[in-house]
DNA sequence: CGCTATCTTGAATCCCTTCAAGTCGCGTGG
DNA sequence: CCACGCGACTTGAAGGGATTCAAGATAGCG
C-alpha cells in the first residue's frame, strides 16, 4: 500500500517544522517526536483510509495534497476537507475515521504510532495545545466552507477556491506566479458542491475574461487578483481593506 | 442586555451536568466551576454576540436554543451552528468571535469569566479533555452539514433537519411526541441553505403525505419515522441497520 | 377586533444540472 | 514515428429544481 522511507529528514530541517503539530515544540520535545516518527508516501489517487477504518497513525502532511470525502449511498460525494502541507490527520480518543482519505497528488506523510503519540499529547502541553489550536482552525475553515456551500453561486465558489489556493500556495498575493491545481475538475466539483461541467464552464469564463490564465490543466496564473477577489462575494464593495 | 440571575442552581443538580463542558468533572472540580459561574438569560431573537466582538465569557447553553450565523455583505446569511442545551460557546486562546450569536428562543446560559476559566482549563485535565472532545464533535457535525449543504436536495435537507431535531429532543425515536421547532421558517432556510418559501413548501409536502403533523407552527409530531428517515437520503435502502 | 409578523401557495424565471458530443493531451504499442 | 485509445476536460442544448416575485392566509397580541 505504501512505502516506508528511512527517517532521513531531521525534524529541525523539516519544511513544515513551524506550522505543523510540532510547531510549539522545543528542541528536546522534537527529539521525542523524532523517535517515533516514520515517513509514508502515496501515489496520486491512492486511497489512504476508508470511512470506518481504524486509524493506526496520527500524521502530518509533509508534501502533496490529500482529500477528506464523505459519500452518500447513491454516489453523491462531498469533500469535507483538503489537507495541504502541515495539516494533520487524526484525533486523540477516536480511532475510527468518519470519512475517506485519499491522496490527490503524490503525498508524503510524517506519521506517529497511536499509543506513543497519545502519550506525548498527554505529557507535552506544547503538543496538546497545538492540537486544540489546529482543531479549532479546522472548525473555522469548515464553517467558512458552509457559507460557500450554502449561499455562494457557482462563480463565487470557483473564485473562492482559486483564491484559497493562491493564499495557501506561498506567494502572498502577487500575480504572475504559477499556482498548482492539486485536484481534477471532478474533485473540485466535489469540493464545491457543483458538477464538473459547471466547474469547467466557470473556469473558462474566468479565462475568457482574462482573470486567470492556464499554463496547463493543472497550473494556472492570476492575471487580475482584484477581479478574482471581487468575484468571491466576500467583500461586496471590493475595497482593498484588510 | 441581559439579566443576571442568582446562582441558584447547584451544578450537581444541573440538567446538563453530564453532557456539558463539566461532564467529566469530579465533585471537587465542580466546586471550582461553581465559584466562577453565573447565569444569564436572553429573550427570543435577542443578539448575544456580533462577529468581531471580544467574548468576555465562556458559556454553556442550559436551556433554549442559540444560533451561530455568518453573513455576506449583501445580506445572504448562512447558519454555521445551532447551540442546543449542553453545547458550549467560546474557545481558549481566542477572544474574537467569528460569527454572530443570537438567541432563537428564550435562552439561559451558564457563563464563566474568561481568565479564571482559562486557568481551570489549564489545571483541570477533565475540563481540557472535554473541551477537545466537544470541539471534535462540533467538527464532525460541521462536516456532516457540509454534505447536506453541498449535495442534498431541498426535500432531503428538510428531512435531515427534522430528524436531527427529533434525535436531539430526548424522545429517542418514538413517534407521537411533540417536538419543538426552535426556529422560524426563515432561520431554518438559513440553516439549510434554502429560501423560506422552499422550506415552507417542503414541510407542506411532508404534512400532506402524512409524514409529519403540525400542532402549531412551532410544534410538530412524527407520524412516519421510517418515511422521514428514508427521505433524508442518508440510507438509500432505508434499512433498519445501525 | 384589527394589526402585523409569519407563513403558505402560486406562477414565472433562472441558474445549475443533465445528457450528449466533441476536443485535448499523453502514454502505449504497432 | 504516429495512430490509437483512454481519461480528463470543454462546450452545447435541453430540462428541472429552487429561487424570485407576488398574493393571500393564519395566528399571536395589543
Coordinates of C-alpha atoms (C1' of nucleotides) in Angstrom, one line a residue:
Chain A
X1 CA 0.0 0.0 0.0
X2 CA 2.7 2.5 0.8
X3 CA 6.5 2.8 1.0
X4 CA 8.2 3.4 4.3
X5 CA 11.1 5.7 3.9
X6 CA 14.0 6.0 6.2
X7 CA 13.7 8.7 8.7
X8 CA 16.2 10.8 6.8
X9 CA 14.7 14.2 7.3
X10 CA 15.6 15.7 10.7
X11 CA 12.7 17.5 12.4
X12 CA 14.8 20.6 12.7
X13 CA 15.2 20.7 8.9
X14 CA 11.6 19.7 8.2
X15 CA 9.8 22.1 5.8
X16 CA 6.7 22.1 8.0
X17 CA 8.5 22.4 11.3
X18 CA 6.9 25.7 12.2
X19 CA 3.3 25.1 11.1
X20 CA 2.6 21.5 11.9
X21 CA 1.6 19.8 15.1
X22 CA 5.2 20.2 16.3
X23 CA 5.1 24.0 15.8
X24 CA 5.3 24.9 19.5
X25 CA 7.8 22.2 20.5
X26 CA 11.2 22.9 21.9
X27 CA 14.3 21.0 20.7
X28 CA 14.1 18.3 23.4
X29 CA 10.4 17.7 22.7
X30 CA 11.2 17.5 19.0
X31 CA 13.7 14.7 19.8
X32 CA 10.9 12.7 21.4
X33 CA 8.8 13.0 18.3
X34 CA 11.8 12.2 16.1
X35 CA 12.0 8.8 17.8
X36 CA 8.5 7.7 17.0
X37 CA 8.0 9.1 13.5
X38 CA 8.1 7.5 10.1
X39 CA 7.5 8.6 6.6
X40 CA 5.0 7.2 4.2
X41 CA 4.5 8.1 0.6
X42 CA 1.4 7.6 -1.5
X43 CA 0.8 7.9 -5.3
X44 CA -1.7 10.3 -6.7
X45 CA -5.3 8.9 -6.4
X46 CA -4.2 6.3 -3.9
X47 CA -6.7 5.7 -1.1
X48 CA -5.2 6.2 2.4
X49 CA -8.1 5.4 4.7
X50 CA -11.7 4.4 4.2
X51 CA -14.6 5.5 6.4
X52 CA -14.9 3.2 9.3
X53 CA -11.3 2.1 9.2
X54 CA -9.3 2.1 12.4
X55 CA -6.6 4.7 12.2
X56 CA -3.3 3.2 13.2
X57 CA -1.4 6.5 13.0
X58 CA -1.6 10.2 13.5
X59 CA 0.0 12.0 10.6
X60 CA 1.1 15.4 9.3
X61 CA 1.2 16.1 5.6
X62 CA 4.8 16.9 4.6
X63 CA 4.2 17.4 0.9
X64 CA 1.4 16.9 -1.5
X65 CA -2.4 17.1 -1.0
X66 CA -5.0 14.7 0.4
X67 CA -8.7 15.0 0.5
X68 CA -11.3 14.0 3.1
X69 CA -14.6 13.0 1.4
X70 CA -18.0 11.7 2.5
X71 CA -20.2 9.9 0.1
X72 CA -23.9 9.1 0.1
X73 CA -25.1 5.7 -0.9
X74 CA -26.2 6.8 -4.3
X75 CA -22.7 8.0 -5.1
X76 CA -23.1 11.7 -4.4
X77 CA -19.8 12.9 -2.9
X78 CA -18.8 15.9 -0.9
X79 CA -15.3 16.8 0.0
X80 CA -15.3 17.9 3.7
X81 CA -11.6 18.9 3.9
X82 CA -8.5 19.4 1.9
X83 CA -5.2 18.6 3.6
X84 CA -2.3 20.7 2.5
X85 CA 1.3 20.5 3.8
X86 CA 1.4 21.0 7.6
X87 CA -2.2 19.8 8.1
X88 CA -2.9 17.0 10.5
X89 CA -4.9 13.8 10.3
X90 CA -6.1 12.0 13.4
X91 CA -7.8 12.8 16.7
X92 CA -6.9 11.8 20.2
X93 CA -9.5 9.4 21.7
X94 CA -11.0 8.4 18.5
X95 CA -9.6 5.7 16.2
X96 CA -12.5 5.3 13.7
X97 CA -12.3 7.5 10.6
X98 CA -15.5 9.3 9.7
X99 CA -14.6 9.9 6.0
X100 CA -12.5 8.6 3.2
X101 CA -9.0 9.9 3.0
X102 CA -7.3 9.9 -0.5
X103 CA -4.1 11.3 -1.8
X104 CA -5.0 13.6 -4.7
X105 CA -1.3 14.2 -5.6
X106 CA 1.8 12.4 -4.7
X107 CA 1.9 12.6 -1.0
X108 CA 4.3 12.2 1.9
X109 CA 3.1 11.8 5.4
X110 CA 5.0 12.1 8.7
X111 CA 3.3 9.5 10.9
X112 CA 3.3 8.7 14.6
X113 CA 2.1 5.4 16.0
X114 CA -1.1 5.8 18.0
X115 CA -0.2 4.9 21.5
X116 CA 3.2 6.6 21.9
X117 CA 1.8 9.7 20.3
X118 CA -1.2 9.9 22.6
X119 CA 1.3 9.5 25.4
X120 CA 3.2 12.5 24.2
X121 CA 0.0 14.5 23.8
X122 CA -0.7 13.8 27.5
X123 CA 2.7 14.7 28.6
X124 CA 3.8 17.6 26.4
X125 CA 1.5 20.6 26.7
X126 CA 3.0 22.2 23.6
X127 CA 1.6 19.4 21.5
X128 CA -1.7 19.3 23.3
X129 CA -2.1 23.0 22.9
X130 CA -1.2 22.9 19.2
X131 CA -3.7 20.1 18.8
X132 CA -6.5 22.2 20.1
X133 CA -5.4 25.2 18.1
X134 CA -5.4 23.1 14.9
X135 CA -8.8 21.5 15.6
X136 CA -10.3 25.0 16.1
X137 CA -8.7 26.3 12.9
X138 CA -10.3 23.4 11.1
X139 CA -13.6 24.2 12.6
X140 CA -13.3 27.8 11.4
X141 CA -12.4 26.6 7.9
X142 CA -15.3 24.2 7.9
X143 CA -17.7 27.0 8.9
X144 CA -16.3 29.3 6.2
X145 CA -16.9 26.4 3.8
X146 CA -20.5 26.1 5.0
X147 CA -21.2 29.6 3.8
X148 CA -19.7 28.8 0.5
X149 CA -21.7 25.6 0.1
X150 CA -25.0 27.0 1.3
X151 CA -25.0 30.5 -0.1
X152 CA -22.5 31.2 -2.9
X153 CA -23.1 31.0 -6.6
X154 CA -21.0 28.7 -8.9
X155 CA -18.9 31.7 -9.9
X156 CA -18.3 32.8 -6.4
X157 CA -17.4 29.2 -5.4
X158 CA -14.8 28.9 -8.1
X159 CA -13.3 32.3 -7.3
X160 CA -13.2 31.5 -3.6
X161 CA -11.5 28.2 -4.3
X162 CA -8.9 29.7 -6.6
X163 CA -8.2 32.5 -4.1
X164 CA -7.7 29.9 -1.3
X165 CA -5.2 28.1 -3.5
X166 CA -3.3 31.3 -4.1
X167 CA -3.3 32.2 -0.5
X168 CA -2.0 28.8 0.6
X169 CA 0.5 28.5 -2.2
X170 CA 3.1 30.7 -0.6
X171 CA 3.2 33.6 -3.0
X172 CA 1.3 36.0 -0.7
X173 CA -1.0 37.8 -3.2
X174 CA 1.3 38.5 -6.1
X175 CA 0.2 37.6 -9.5
X176 CA 2.4 36.1 -12.2
X177 CA 3.3 33.1 -10.2
X178 CA 2.3 29.7 -11.4
X179 CA -0.2 28.1 -8.9
X180 CA -0.7 24.4 -8.6
X181 CA -4.2 23.0 -9.1
X182 CA -3.9 19.8 -7.0
X183 CA -7.4 18.5 -7.9
X184 CA -9.1 17.3 -11.1
X185 CA -12.3 19.1 -12.3
X186 CA -14.3 16.3 -10.7
X187 CA -12.6 16.7 -7.4
X188 CA -13.1 20.4 -7.4
X189 CA -16.7 19.9 -8.1
X190 CA -17.0 17.6 -5.1
X191 CA -15.2 20.2 -3.0
X192 CA -17.5 23.0 -4.1
X193 CA -20.8 21.2 -4.3
X194 CA -21.1 21.5 -8.1
X195 CA -20.8 19.3 -11.1
X196 CA -17.6 19.0 -13.1
X197 CA -19.2 20.7 -16.1
X198 CA -20.1 23.7 -14.1
X199 CA -16.6 23.9 -12.7
X200 CA -15.2 23.8 -16.2
X201 CA -17.6 26.4 -17.5
X202 CA -16.9 28.9 -14.7
X203 CA -13.1 28.4 -15.1
X204 CA -13.5 29.0 -18.8
X205 CA -15.4 32.2 -18.1
X206 CA -12.6 33.5 -15.8
X207 CA -10.1 32.5 -18.5
X208 CA -12.0 34.3 -21.2
X209 CA -12.3 37.4 -19.0
X210 CA -8.5 37.3 -18.5
X211 CA -8.8 36.9 -14.7
X212 CA -6.7 33.8 -14.8
X213 CA -4.6 32.0 -17.4
X214 CA -3.9 28.3 -17.7
X215 CA -0.3 27.1 -18.3
X216 CA -1.7 23.6 -18.5
X217 CA -4.7 21.9 -16.9
X218 CA -3.0 21.6 -13.6
X219 CA -1.3 25.0 -13.4
X220 CA -2.7 28.5 -13.6
X221 CA -1.6 32.0 -13.0
X222 CA -3.6 35.0 -11.7
X223 CA -3.9 37.9 -14.2
X224 CA -6.3 40.1 -12.2
X225 CA -6.2 39.4 -8.4
X226 CA -8.7 42.2 -7.6
X227 CA -11.2 40.9 -10.1
X228 CA -10.8 37.4 -8.6
X229 CA -11.3 38.6 -5.1
X230 CA -14.3 40.7 -6.2
X231 CA -15.9 37.6 -7.7
X232 CA -15.6 35.7 -4.4
X233 CA -18.5 37.7 -3.0
X234 CA -16.6 38.0 0.3
X235 CA -16.2 41.7 0.0
X236 CA -19.1 43.2 -1.8
X237 CA -17.5 46.5 -2.5
X238 CA -14.2 45.0 -3.4
X239 CA -12.4 47.5 -1.2
X240 CA -8.8 47.0 -0.6
X241 CA -9.2 46.9 3.2
X242 CA -7.9 44.3 5.4
Chain B
X1 CA -28.9 43.5 27.5
X2 CA -29.4 40.5 29.8
X3 CA -30.5 39.6 33.3
X4 CA -28.1 38.1 35.7
X5 CA -29.7 35.5 37.9
X6 CA -28.6 34.3 41.3
X7 CA -26.5 31.2 41.2
X8 CA -29.4 29.2 42.5
X9 CA -29.0 26.0 40.6
X10 CA -26.3 23.8 42.0
X11 CA -24.0 22.2 39.5
X12 CA -24.8 18.8 40.9
X13 CA -28.5 19.3 40.1
X14 CA -27.9 21.0 36.8
X15 CA -29.9 19.5 33.9
X16 CA -26.8 19.5 31.6
X17 CA -24.4 18.2 34.3
X18 CA -23.4 15.1 32.4
X19 CA -23.3 16.4 28.9
X20 CA -21.7 19.8 29.1
X21 CA -18.1 21.0 29.5
X22 CA -18.2 19.8 33.1
X23 CA -19.2 16.3 32.1
X24 CA -16.0 14.6 33.2
X25 CA -15.5 16.7 36.4
X26 CA -15.4 15.2 39.9
X27 CA -17.3 16.8 42.7
X28 CA -14.3 18.9 43.9
X29 CA -13.7 20.2 40.4
X30 CA -17.3 21.0 40.1
X31 CA -17.0 23.2 43.2
X32 CA -14.3 25.3 41.5
X33 CA -16.6 25.9 38.5
X34 CA -19.5 26.6 40.8
X35 CA -17.4 29.5 42.3
X36 CA -17.0 31.3 39.0
X37 CA -20.2 30.7 37.2
X38 CA -23.2 33.0 36.7
X39 CA -26.4 32.6 34.8
X40 CA -27.6 34.9 32.0
X41 CA -30.9 34.8 30.3
X42 CA -31.9 36.2 26.9
X43 CA -35.2 36.7 25.1
X44 CA -36.0 35.1 21.8
X45 CA -34.4 36.9 18.9
X46 CA -32.0 38.7 21.2
X47 CA -28.5 39.1 19.8
X48 CA -25.8 37.8 22.2
X49 CA -22.6 38.5 20.3
X50 CA -21.7 40.1 17.0
X51 CA -18.9 38.9 14.7
X52 CA -15.7 40.7 15.8
X53 CA -16.8 41.2 19.4
X54 CA -14.5 40.2 22.1
X55 CA -16.0 37.4 24.1
X56 CA -15.9 38.2 27.8
X57 CA -17.2 34.7 28.8
X58 CA -17.2 31.1 28.0
X59 CA -20.7 29.7 28.3
X60 CA -22.8 26.5 28.2
X61 CA -26.3 26.5 27.0
X62 CA -28.5 25.4 29.9
X63 CA -31.9 25.8 28.2
X64 CA -33.1 27.2 25.0
X65 CA -31.5 27.5 21.6
X66 CA -29.0 29.8 20.1
X67 CA -27.7 30.1 16.5
X68 CA -24.3 30.9 15.0
X69 CA -24.6 32.7 11.7
X70 CA -22.3 34.2 9.1
X71 CA -23.5 36.9 6.8
X72 CA -22.2 38.1 3.4
X73 CA -22.2 41.8 2.7
X74 CA -25.2 41.6 0.5
X75 CA -27.3 40.0 3.3
X76 CA -27.1 36.4 2.3
X77 CA -26.9 34.5 5.6
X78 CA -25.8 31.0 6.5
X79 CA -26.2 29.4 9.9
X80 CA -23.0 27.6 10.8
X81 CA -24.1 26.1 14.0
X82 CA -27.1 25.5 16.3
X83 CA -26.5 25.5 20.0
X84 CA -28.8 23.3 22.0
X85 CA -28.7 22.6 25.7
X86 CA -25.2 21.4 26.9
X87 CA -23.5 23.0 23.8
X88 CA -20.6 25.3 24.5
X89 CA -19.6 28.8 23.3
X90 CA -16.1 30.0 23.4
X91 CA -12.6 28.8 22.7
X92 CA -9.4 29.0 24.7
X93 CA -6.8 31.3 23.2
X94 CA -9.2 33.2 21.0
X95 CA -11.4 36.0 22.2
X96 CA -12.7 37.3 18.9
X97 CA -16.0 35.8 17.7
X98 CA -16.1 34.8 14.1
X99 CA -19.8 34.8 13.7
X100 CA -23.0 36.3 15.1
X101 CA -24.6 34.5 18.1
X102 CA -28.3 35.0 18.6
X103 CA -30.9 33.5 20.9
X104 CA -33.6 32.0 18.8
X105 CA -35.7 31.1 21.7
X106 CA -35.7 32.2 25.3
X107 CA -32.2 31.1 26.4
X108 CA -30.3 30.6 29.6
X109 CA -26.5 30.4 29.7
X110 CA -24.2 29.3 32.4
X111 CA -21.2 31.6 31.9
X112 CA -17.6 31.6 33.2
X113 CA -15.4 34.7 33.2
X114 CA -12.6 34.4 30.7
X115 CA -9.4 34.4 32.8
X116 CA -10.5 32.2 35.7
X117 CA -12.0 29.7 33.3
X118 CA -8.8 29.5 31.2
X119 CA -6.9 28.9 34.4
X120 CA -9.2 26.0 35.2
X121 CA -8.7 24.6 31.7
X122 CA -5.0 24.6 32.2
X123 CA -5.2 23.0 35.6
X124 CA -8.0 20.5 35.3
X125 CA -7.4 17.9 32.7
X126 CA -11.0 16.7 32.9
X127 CA -12.1 20.1 31.5
X128 CA -9.3 20.4 28.9
X129 CA -10.2 16.9 27.7
X130 CA -13.9 17.6 27.5
X131 CA -13.0 20.8 25.6
X132 CA -11.1 18.9 22.9
X133 CA -13.9 16.2 22.7
X134 CA -16.5 18.9 22.2
X135 CA -14.5 20.7 19.6
X136 CA -14.1 17.5 17.6
X137 CA -17.8 16.7 17.9
X138 CA -18.5 20.1 16.5
X139 CA -16.1 19.4 13.7
X140 CA -17.9 16.2 12.9
X141 CA -21.2 17.9 12.9
X142 CA -19.9 20.7 10.7
X143 CA -18.7 18.1 8.2
X144 CA -21.9 16.3 8.2
X145 CA -23.6 19.6 7.5
X146 CA -21.3 20.2 4.6
X147 CA -22.6 17.1 2.9
X148 CA -26.2 18.4 3.5
X149 CA -25.4 21.8 2.1
X150 CA -23.4 20.7 -0.9
X151 CA -25.2 17.6 -2.0
X152 CA -28.7 17.2 -0.6
X153 CA -32.0 18.2 -2.3
X154 CA -34.4 20.6 -0.5
X155 CA -36.5 17.6 0.5
X156 CA -33.6 15.7 1.9
X157 CA -32.4 18.8 3.8
X158 CA -35.7 19.3 5.5
X159 CA -36.0 15.6 6.4
X160 CA -32.4 15.6 7.8
X161 CA -33.2 18.7 9.8
X162 CA -36.4 17.3 11.3
X163 CA -34.7 14.0 12.1
X164 CA -31.9 15.9 13.9
X165 CA -34.5 17.8 16.0
X166 CA -36.2 14.5 16.9
X167 CA -32.9 12.8 17.7
X168 CA -31.8 15.7 20.0
X169 CA -35.2 16.2 21.5
X170 CA -34.9 13.4 24.0
X171 CA -37.6 11.0 22.8
X172 CA -35.2 8.6 21.2
X173 CA -37.0 7.6 18.0
X174 CA -40.6 7.2 19.2
X175 CA -43.3 8.9 17.3
X176 CA -46.3 10.6 18.9
X177 CA -44.2 13.0 20.9
X178 CA -44.5 16.7 20.2
X179 CA -41.2 18.1 19.0
X180 CA -40.2 21.7 19.4
X181 CA -39.3 23.7 16.3
X182 CA -37.0 26.2 17.7
X183 CA -36.5 28.3 14.5
X184 CA -38.7 30.3 12.2
X185 CA -39.0 29.3 8.6
X186 CA -36.5 31.9 7.7
X187 CA -34.0 30.7 10.2
X188 CA -34.5 27.1 9.0
X189 CA -33.8 28.4 5.5
X190 CA -30.6 30.0 6.6
X191 CA -29.6 26.8 8.4
X192 CA -30.2 24.6 5.3
X193 CA -29.1 26.9 2.6
X194 CA -32.6 27.4 1.1
X195 CA -35.2 30.1 0.9
X196 CA -38.0 30.3 3.4
X197 CA -40.5 29.6 0.6
X198 CA -38.8 26.3 -0.2
X199 CA -38.7 25.4 3.4
X200 CA -42.4 26.0 3.7
X201 CA -43.2 24.1 0.5
X202 CA -41.2 21.0 1.6
X203 CA -42.7 20.9 5.0
X204 CA -46.2 21.2 3.5
X205 CA -45.3 18.2 1.3
X206 CA -44.4 16.1 4.3
X207 CA -47.5 17.3 6.0
X208 CA -49.7 16.3 3.1
X209 CA -48.0 12.9 2.8
X210 CA -48.7 12.4 6.5
X211 CA -45.1 12.0 7.4
X212 CA -45.4 14.8 10.0
X213 CA -48.2 16.7 11.6
X214 CA -48.2 20.3 12.9
X215 CA -49.7 21.0 16.3
X216 CA -48.9 24.7 15.7
X217 CA -46.2 26.4 13.7
X218 CA -43.6 25.7 16.3
X219 CA -44.5 22.2 17.3
X220 CA -44.8 19.1 15.2
X221 CA -45.1 15.3 15.6
X222 CA -43.7 12.5 13.6
X223 CA -46.3 10.3 12.0
X224 CA -44.0 8.1 9.9
X225 CA -40.4 7.9 11.2
X226 CA -39.3 5.5 8.6
X227 CA -40.5 7.6 5.8
X228 CA -38.8 10.6 7.3
X229 CA -35.5 8.8 7.6
X230 CA -35.9 7.4 4.1
X231 CA -36.3 11.0 2.8
X232 CA -33.0 12.1 4.4
X233 CA -31.0 10.3 1.7
X234 CA -28.7 9.1 4.4
X235 CA -29.6 5.5 4.0
X236 CA -30.5 4.9 0.4
X237 CA -32.1 1.5 1.1
X238 CA -33.9 2.6 4.2
X239 CA -32.7 -0.5 6.0
X240 CA -33.2 -0.5 9.7
X241 CA -29.5 -1.2 10.4
X242 CA -27.3 0.7 12.8
Chain C
dC1 C1' -61.1 43.4 16.7
dG2 C1' -57.7 44.6 13.7
dC3 C1' -52.6 44.9 13.1
dT4 C1' -48.5 42.8 11.9
dA5 C1' -45.2 39.3 11.6
dT6 C1' -45.0 34.8 10.0
dC7 C1' -46.2 31.6 6.9
dT8 C1' -48.4 29.4 2.7
dT9 C1' -49.2 29.0 -2.0
dG10 C1' -49.0 30.2 -7.0
dA11 C1' -46.6 31.4 -11.3
dA12 C1' -42.6 32.8 -13.8
dT13 C1' -37.8 32.8 -14.1
dC14 C1' -33.1 31.4 -13.8
dC15 C1' -29.1 29.0 -12.6
dC16 C1' -27.2 24.8 -12.4
dT17 C1' -27.6 20.1 -13.8
dT18 C1' -28.2 16.5 -17.0
dC19 C1' -27.4 14.5 -21.2
dA20 C1' -24.7 14.4 -25.2
dA21 C1' -21.0 15.3 -28.4
dG22 C1' -16.6 16.6 -29.3
dT23 C1' -11.6 18.1 -28.0
dC24 C1' -7.3 17.8 -25.9
dG25 C1' -3.2 15.6 -24.2
dC26 C1' -0.5 11.9 -23.2
dG27 C1' 1.3 7.2 -23.0
dT28 C1' 1.3 2.7 -25.5
dG29 C1' 2.1 -0.3 -29.0
dG30 C1' 2.1 -1.3 -33.9
Chain D
dC1 C1' 7.0 7.9 -35.8
dC2 C1' 2.4 8.2 -35.5
dA3 C1' -2.1 6.1 -35.0
dC4 C1' -4.8 4.6 -31.4
dG5 C1' -7.2 4.7 -27.1
dC6 C1' -8.4 6.5 -23.0
dG7 C1' -9.1 9.6 -19.3
dA8 C1' -9.7 14.4 -18.4
dC9 C1' -11.7 18.3 -20.0
dT10 C1' -14.7 21.6 -22.8
dT11 C1' -18.7 23.1 -24.8
dG12 C1' -23.6 23.0 -26.3
dA13 C1' -28.6 22.2 -25.7
dA14 C1' -32.4 20.9 -23.0
dG15 C1' -34.5 20.1 -18.7
dG16 C1' -35.6 20.7 -13.8
dG17 C1' -35.4 22.1 -9.0
dA18 C1' -35.0 26.0 -6.3
dT19 C1' -35.5 30.9 -6.3
dT20 C1' -37.9 35.2 -7.1
dC21 C1' -41.7 37.9 -7.2
dA22 C1' -46.4 38.4 -5.8
dA23 C1' -50.8 37.5 -3.2
dG24 C1' -53.2 35.8 0.2
dA25 C1' -53.9 33.1 4.7
dT26 C1' -53.0 32.4 9.6
dA27 C1' -52.0 33.3 14.2
dG28 C1' -50.5 35.8 18.1
dC29 C1' -51.1 40.1 20.6
dG30 C1' -52.1 44.7 21.8

